[in-house]
Amino acid sequence: MAAPVRAPADTTPTAWITKSDVRLEDLRAQVERDTDLADYPLADDVRSNVLVYSSESVARAVTVDRRALQSELIRALADGPGVVVFTGAFDSGVVDRASEAFFAIIEAQRARGLDAGDHFGTPGANDRIWNAAQKLALHDPRVFADYYANDVLAVICQAWLGPRYQVTSQVNVVNPGGRAQVPHRDYHLGFVPGDHLASYPAHVHRTSPALTLQGAVAHCDMPLDSGPTMLLPHSQRFAGGYIAFNRPEFVDYFAAHRVQLPLRKGDAVFFNPALYHGAGSNISADIRRIANLMQISSPFGRAMEALDRTAMVRAVYPVLRAMAAAGRPHRDLENVVVATAEGYAFPTNLDSDQPIGSLAPPSQVDIVLGALADDLTEEDLHDALRAQNERRNP
């Protein structure tokens, strides 16, 4: 009789991460290193261990070899510092128009007596717009389209998440006197109760960060005294980070070693959600620090916010048709569509929404791109979306 097959001796210890496995020296071993600019030939600079790319360098790189730039960004987010800054990523005029819309939405929320809280800060101290992407699309579709046509945003989202990423965002206004957030990791495992984290196997701790990309667009100049995001470069490499981040010795280490970069209006920072980070204290006298905080999700995961993407598509589609008629590049149109519509065909009701001649029925993105290609009217698109929704629902 053949001997029973045994699992390798090291399988059990590495399959789970327990509190006893999490040591400060392991974090230090990952974090206390330098980011070498020579390892990232398409980057312009390294500031406080953070890679910096100018919008001009990105534009040149995507013209020559888009995939080469994206490969470098993947390496930076996964195995490098875990965070990149794009200077001048968003046109300041577009940012100003979006800020005007956001402040109008905030004033409307205040008039209704709504007080938005904060995951990791003091509730009520700052102003926040939940579901800002949908609210902007419905409030000012033209601004939404100009904002999300941005190809710097598309380049890094495609690199980390693939072509059909799902945009959600929350606007945060940190007023003078606003206190710093506690250091944390982000969605998904970053929002799991601490006593549950060790129940998730180690491979889930490794996989969770690949399902989301965190970003922030500066909607005003952010000098250090306004409290731009605190970052701990390379900390996404620390395997036990989700379990460790609330422990006092790790909080103290973050406080002693975190960095902050001043940002100009239109700059954008993107980072691996496993990177230790947190908003800084606004000790300025008069700067209302406003940022559009983006949480971009893989189509294969669950996004944090529920969006009515059909309503968003219906609001934005007339603007898309006008952009097409004006000769805007197809890439701009596709960037807006992907940021607006549902990019994945599932879950659906396969009794009525059957994949005929393909592996999956068409997604909402497919329907909108097809409508633009055929120059369908708004009414025709509404009919197509209504029919799709009826097929998808049991």
Coordinates of C-alpha atoms in Angstrom, one line a residue:
M1 CA 0.0 0.0 0.0
A2 CA 1.3 3.4 -0.9
A3 CA 2.2 5.7 1.9
P4 CA -0.3 8.5 2.6
V5 CA 0.5 11.9 1.0
R6 CA 1.4 14.4 3.6
A7 CA 1.2 18.2 3.4
P8 CA 4.5 20.1 3.4
A9 CA 5.7 20.8 6.9
D10 CA 5.5 24.6 6.4
T11 CA 1.9 24.7 5.1
T12 CA 0.1 25.2 8.4
P13 CA 2.3 28.0 9.8
T14 CA 1.9 30.1 6.6
A15 CA -1.8 29.4 6.0
W16 CA -2.9 31.7 8.8
I17 CA -1.7 34.9 10.4
T18 CA -2.2 35.1 14.1
K19 CA -1.5 37.9 16.6
S20 CA 1.6 36.0 17.8
D21 CA 3.0 36.1 14.3
V22 CA 2.8 39.9 14.0
R23 CA 6.0 41.6 15.2
L24 CA 7.1 45.2 14.9
E25 CA 10.5 44.1 13.7
D26 CA 8.9 42.5 10.7
L27 CA 7.3 45.8 9.8
R28 CA 10.6 47.6 10.2
A29 CA 12.3 45.1 8.0
Q30 CA 9.9 46.0 5.2
V31 CA 9.7 49.7 5.7
E32 CA 13.2 50.8 6.5
R33 CA 14.5 50.9 3.0
D34 CA 15.1 53.5 0.3
T35 CA 13.1 53.9 -2.9
D36 CA 15.7 53.9 -5.7
L37 CA 14.7 56.1 -8.6
A38 CA 17.0 54.0 -10.9
D39 CA 14.5 51.1 -10.4
Y40 CA 11.7 53.2 -11.9
P41 CA 13.1 54.7 -15.1
L42 CA 9.8 56.4 -16.1
A43 CA 9.4 58.3 -12.8
D44 CA 10.6 61.9 -12.4
D45 CA 11.6 62.0 -8.8
V46 CA 11.5 60.3 -5.4
R47 CA 10.3 62.5 -2.5
S48 CA 10.3 61.2 1.0
N49 CA 10.5 57.7 -0.4
V50 CA 7.4 58.3 -2.6
L51 CA 7.6 58.0 -6.4
V52 CA 6.6 61.1 -8.4
Y53 CA 5.5 61.2 -12.0
S54 CA 4.6 64.4 -13.9
S55 CA 1.6 64.5 -16.1
E56 CA 4.0 65.4 -19.0
S57 CA 6.0 62.2 -18.4
V58 CA 2.9 60.1 -18.2
A59 CA 1.7 61.5 -21.5
R60 CA 5.0 60.8 -23.2
A61 CA 5.2 57.3 -21.8
V62 CA 1.7 56.2 -22.8
T63 CA 2.4 57.5 -26.4
V64 CA 5.5 55.3 -26.6
D65 CA 4.5 52.2 -24.6
R66 CA 1.4 52.4 -22.3
R67 CA 2.0 48.8 -21.1
A68 CA 5.6 49.6 -20.0
L69 CA 4.4 52.5 -17.8
Q70 CA 1.6 50.4 -16.3
S71 CA 4.1 47.5 -15.6
E72 CA 6.3 50.0 -13.7
L73 CA 3.3 51.3 -11.7
I74 CA 2.2 47.7 -10.8
R75 CA 5.7 47.1 -9.5
A76 CA 5.7 50.4 -7.5
L77 CA 2.3 49.6 -5.9
A78 CA 2.9 45.9 -5.2
D79 CA 6.6 45.6 -4.3
G80 CA 7.9 49.2 -4.2
P81 CA 6.9 52.1 -2.0
G82 CA 3.2 51.3 -2.5
V83 CA 2.4 54.9 -3.4
V84 CA 2.8 57.2 -6.4
V85 CA 2.1 60.9 -6.9
F86 CA 1.1 62.3 -10.3
T87 CA 1.8 66.1 -10.4
G88 CA -0.6 68.1 -12.6
A89 CA -2.7 65.0 -13.1
F90 CA -6.0 67.0 -13.4
D91 CA -6.6 70.2 -15.2
S92 CA -7.0 73.0 -12.7
G93 CA -10.0 74.4 -14.5
V94 CA -11.8 71.1 -14.4
V95 CA -10.9 70.7 -10.7
D96 CA -12.3 74.2 -9.9
R97 CA -15.6 73.4 -11.7
A98 CA -15.9 70.1 -9.8
S99 CA -15.1 71.8 -6.5
E100 CA -17.9 74.3 -7.2
A101 CA -20.3 71.5 -7.7
F102 CA -19.0 69.7 -4.6
F103 CA -19.5 72.7 -2.4
A104 CA -23.0 73.2 -3.8
I105 CA -23.8 69.6 -2.8
I106 CA -22.3 70.1 0.7
E107 CA -24.5 73.2 1.2
A108 CA -27.6 71.2 0.0
Q109 CA -26.7 68.5 2.5
R110 CA -26.4 71.0 5.3
A111 CA -29.7 72.6 4.4
R112 CA -31.3 69.1 4.8
G113 CA -29.6 68.7 8.2
L114 CA -27.3 65.9 7.0
D115 CA -24.1 65.4 9.0
A116 CA -21.6 63.0 7.3
G117 CA -19.4 60.9 9.5
D118 CA -15.9 59.6 9.0
H119 CA -14.5 56.1 9.2
F120 CA -11.3 57.0 11.0
G121 CA -11.8 60.6 12.2
T122 CA -14.1 62.6 14.5
P123 CA -17.7 62.7 13.2
G124 CA -18.9 66.1 12.3
A125 CA -15.5 67.9 12.4
N126 CA -15.2 67.9 8.7
D127 CA -17.5 68.0 5.6
R128 CA -17.9 64.8 3.6
I129 CA -19.9 63.8 0.5
W130 CA -20.6 60.1 0.4
N131 CA -21.2 58.6 -3.1
A132 CA -19.7 61.7 -4.6
A133 CA -19.3 60.1 -8.0
Q134 CA -23.0 59.6 -8.5
K135 CA -23.9 62.9 -6.9
L136 CA -21.6 64.8 -9.3
A137 CA -22.9 62.9 -12.3
L138 CA -26.4 63.9 -11.5
H139 CA -25.6 67.4 -10.4
D140 CA -23.4 68.4 -13.3
P141 CA -22.9 65.7 -16.0
R142 CA -20.6 67.8 -18.1
V143 CA -18.2 68.4 -15.2
F144 CA -18.3 64.7 -14.4
A145 CA -17.5 63.7 -17.9
D146 CA -14.6 66.1 -18.2
Y147 CA -13.2 65.0 -14.8
Y148 CA -13.4 61.2 -15.5
A149 CA -12.1 61.4 -19.1
N150 CA -8.7 61.9 -17.4
D151 CA -6.3 59.4 -18.8
V152 CA -3.8 59.6 -15.9
L153 CA -6.5 58.1 -13.8
A154 CA -7.3 55.5 -16.4
V155 CA -3.7 54.5 -16.7
I156 CA -3.2 53.6 -13.1
C157 CA -6.7 52.1 -12.6
Q158 CA -6.1 49.8 -15.6
A159 CA -2.7 48.9 -14.3
W160 CA -3.9 47.8 -10.9
L161 CA -7.4 46.6 -11.6
G162 CA -7.8 45.9 -15.4
P163 CA -9.9 47.6 -18.0
R164 CA -13.4 47.5 -16.4
Y165 CA -12.6 49.0 -13.0
Q166 CA -15.5 50.6 -10.9
V167 CA -15.1 54.1 -9.7
T168 CA -16.6 55.3 -6.4
S169 CA -15.5 58.4 -4.5
Q170 CA -16.1 60.4 -1.4
V171 CA -15.2 64.1 -1.1
N172 CA -13.6 65.1 2.2
V173 CA -13.2 68.7 3.3
V174 CA -10.9 68.9 6.4
N175 CA -11.5 72.3 8.0
P176 CA -8.9 74.2 10.0
G177 CA -8.5 72.5 13.3
G178 CA -9.5 69.1 11.8
R179 CA -7.7 66.3 13.6
A180 CA -5.7 63.5 12.0
Q181 CA -7.2 60.1 11.3
V182 CA -5.8 57.1 13.1
P183 CA -3.3 55.2 10.8
H184 CA -5.1 52.4 9.0
R185 CA -5.3 50.1 6.0
D186 CA -8.3 50.3 3.8
Y187 CA -11.1 48.3 2.3
H188 CA -11.7 45.3 2.3
L189 CA -10.0 43.8 5.2
G190 CA -9.3 47.2 6.7
F191 CA -13.0 47.3 7.6
V192 CA -13.3 43.9 9.1
P193 CA -13.7 43.8 13.0
G194 CA -10.3 43.2 14.5
D195 CA -11.3 40.0 16.3
H196 CA -12.4 38.5 12.9
L197 CA -9.2 39.2 11.0
A198 CA -7.2 36.1 12.1
S199 CA -10.1 33.9 10.8
Y200 CA -9.3 34.9 7.2
P201 CA -6.5 32.8 5.8
A202 CA -3.2 34.4 4.8
H203 CA -3.9 34.2 1.1
V204 CA -7.0 36.5 1.6
H205 CA -4.8 39.0 3.4
R206 CA -2.6 39.0 0.3
T207 CA -5.5 39.1 -2.2
S208 CA -7.6 41.8 -0.6
P209 CA -5.3 44.7 -1.7
A210 CA -5.5 43.6 -5.3
L211 CA -9.3 44.3 -5.3
T212 CA -9.1 48.0 -4.7
L213 CA -7.0 51.1 -5.5
Q214 CA -7.0 54.1 -3.2
G215 CA -6.6 57.6 -4.6
A216 CA -7.0 61.3 -3.8
V217 CA -7.1 64.3 -6.1
A218 CA -6.1 67.6 -4.5
H219 CA -8.8 70.2 -5.1
C220 CA -6.7 73.0 -3.5
D221 CA -3.1 73.6 -2.8
M222 CA -2.1 71.4 0.2
P223 CA 0.9 72.7 2.1
L224 CA 2.1 70.5 5.0
D225 CA 0.2 72.6 7.6
S226 CA -3.1 71.8 5.9
G227 CA -2.5 68.1 6.7
P228 CA -2.1 66.1 3.5
T229 CA -2.3 62.3 3.7
M230 CA 0.2 60.7 6.1
L231 CA 1.9 57.8 4.4
L232 CA 4.3 55.0 5.4
P233 CA 6.0 53.9 2.2
H234 CA 6.7 50.2 1.7
S235 CA 4.3 49.2 4.6
Q236 CA 2.0 47.4 2.2
R237 CA 4.6 44.7 2.1
F238 CA 4.1 43.8 5.8
A239 CA 2.0 40.5 5.7
G240 CA 0.5 41.0 9.2
G241 CA -0.5 44.6 8.7
Y242 CA -4.3 44.2 8.9
I243 CA -4.1 42.5 12.2
A244 CA -1.4 44.9 13.6
F245 CA -2.5 48.4 12.7
N246 CA -4.5 49.1 15.9
R247 CA -1.8 47.9 18.2
P248 CA -0.1 50.8 20.2
E249 CA 3.5 49.9 19.2
F250 CA 2.5 50.0 15.5
V251 CA 0.6 53.3 15.9
D252 CA 3.6 54.8 17.6
Y253 CA 5.9 53.5 14.9
F254 CA 3.7 55.1 12.2
A255 CA 3.7 58.4 14.0
A256 CA 7.5 58.4 14.2
H257 CA 8.2 57.3 10.6
R258 CA 5.2 58.5 8.4
V259 CA 5.8 61.1 5.7
Q260 CA 3.7 63.8 4.1
L261 CA 4.1 65.4 0.7
P262 CA 2.7 68.9 -0.1
L263 CA 0.4 68.8 -3.1
R264 CA -0.7 71.4 -5.6
K265 CA -4.3 71.6 -6.9
G266 CA -4.7 69.0 -9.6
D267 CA -2.0 66.6 -8.2
A268 CA -3.2 63.1 -7.4
V269 CA -1.8 60.4 -5.1
F270 CA -2.6 56.7 -5.6
F271 CA -1.7 53.9 -3.2
N272 CA -2.1 50.2 -2.5
P273 CA -4.9 49.9 0.1
A274 CA -2.6 47.9 2.4
L275 CA -0.3 50.9 2.8
Y276 CA -0.5 52.4 6.3
H277 CA -1.9 55.9 5.9
G278 CA -4.3 58.5 7.4
A279 CA -5.4 62.1 6.8
G280 CA -3.2 64.6 8.6
S281 CA -4.2 67.3 11.1
N282 CA -5.1 70.7 9.5
I283 CA -3.3 73.1 11.7
S284 CA -3.6 76.0 9.1
A285 CA -5.5 79.1 9.9
D286 CA -7.7 79.3 6.8
I287 CA -7.2 76.3 4.4
R288 CA -10.3 74.2 3.8
R289 CA -8.4 71.1 2.6
I290 CA -10.7 69.5 -0.1
A291 CA -9.8 66.2 -1.8
N292 CA -11.8 63.8 -3.9
L293 CA -11.0 60.5 -2.3
M294 CA -11.3 57.7 -4.8
Q295 CA -11.9 54.1 -4.1
I296 CA -11.6 52.2 -7.4
S297 CA -12.7 48.6 -7.3
S298 CA -12.1 45.5 -9.3
P299 CA -15.2 44.4 -11.2
F300 CA -14.7 41.0 -9.5
G301 CA -15.1 42.4 -5.9
R302 CA -17.7 44.3 -3.9
A303 CA -17.4 48.0 -3.9
M304 CA -18.0 49.9 -0.7
E305 CA -20.8 52.1 -2.1
A306 CA -24.0 51.2 -3.9
L307 CA -24.4 53.4 -7.0
D308 CA -27.3 53.8 -9.3
R309 CA -25.2 53.5 -12.4
T310 CA -28.2 53.4 -14.7
A311 CA -29.2 56.9 -13.5
M312 CA -25.6 58.0 -13.9
V313 CA -25.5 56.7 -17.5
R314 CA -28.7 58.4 -18.4
A315 CA -27.5 61.7 -17.0
V316 CA -24.1 61.6 -18.7
Y317 CA -25.0 60.0 -22.1
P318 CA -26.1 63.3 -23.7
V319 CA -22.7 64.8 -22.8
L320 CA -20.9 61.7 -24.2
R321 CA -22.7 62.2 -27.5
A322 CA -21.7 65.8 -27.6
M323 CA -18.1 64.9 -26.8
A324 CA -18.1 62.4 -29.7
A325 CA -19.6 64.9 -32.1
A326 CA -17.0 67.4 -31.1
G327 CA -14.2 64.9 -32.0
R328 CA -13.0 64.0 -28.5
P329 CA -10.6 61.0 -28.7
H330 CA -12.3 57.6 -28.3
R331 CA -10.1 56.9 -25.2
D332 CA -11.6 59.9 -23.4
L333 CA -15.1 58.7 -24.1
E334 CA -14.2 55.1 -23.0
N335 CA -12.6 56.5 -19.8
V336 CA -15.9 58.3 -18.9
V337 CA -18.1 55.3 -19.8
V338 CA -16.0 52.9 -17.6
A339 CA -16.1 55.4 -14.7
T340 CA -19.9 55.6 -15.1
A341 CA -21.4 52.3 -16.1
E342 CA -21.4 48.8 -14.6
G343 CA -18.4 47.0 -16.2
Y344 CA -19.1 43.4 -15.3
A345 CA -22.0 41.3 -16.6
F346 CA -22.5 39.3 -13.3
P347 CA -24.4 38.7 -11.1
T348 CA -27.4 38.4 -13.4
N349 CA -30.4 36.2 -14.0
L350 CA -29.2 33.6 -16.4
D351 CA -32.7 32.3 -17.2
S352 CA -33.5 35.6 -18.9
D353 CA -30.1 37.3 -19.5
Q354 CA -28.4 34.4 -21.3
P355 CA -24.8 34.5 -22.7
I356 CA -25.6 33.7 -26.3
G357 CA -22.6 33.4 -28.6
S358 CA -20.2 34.5 -25.8
L359 CA -19.1 33.6 -22.3
A360 CA -21.2 36.4 -20.7
P361 CA -24.1 38.6 -21.6
P362 CA -23.2 42.3 -22.4
S363 CA -22.4 44.5 -19.5
Q364 CA -23.7 48.0 -19.1
V365 CA -20.4 49.4 -20.4
D366 CA -20.8 47.3 -23.5
I367 CA -24.3 48.6 -24.1
V368 CA -23.2 52.3 -23.7
L369 CA -20.2 51.9 -25.9
G370 CA -22.3 50.3 -28.5
A371 CA -24.9 53.0 -28.3
L372 CA -22.2 55.6 -28.8
A373 CA -20.8 53.7 -31.8
D374 CA -24.2 53.6 -33.4
D375 CA -25.1 57.2 -32.3
L376 CA -28.3 56.0 -30.6
T377 CA -30.5 58.7 -29.2
E378 CA -31.0 59.1 -25.4
E379 CA -34.4 57.5 -25.8
D380 CA -33.0 54.5 -27.6
L381 CA -30.3 54.0 -24.9
H382 CA -33.0 54.3 -22.2
D383 CA -34.9 51.5 -23.9
A384 CA -31.8 49.3 -24.1
L385 CA -30.9 49.9 -20.4
R386 CA -34.5 49.2 -19.4
A387 CA -34.5 45.9 -21.3
Q388 CA -31.2 44.9 -19.8
N389 CA -32.4 45.6 -16.2
E390 CA -35.5 43.6 -16.9
R391 CA -33.4 40.7 -18.1
R392 CA -31.0 40.9 -15.2
N393 CA -33.6 40.9 -12.4
P394 CA -35.3 37.6 -11.3

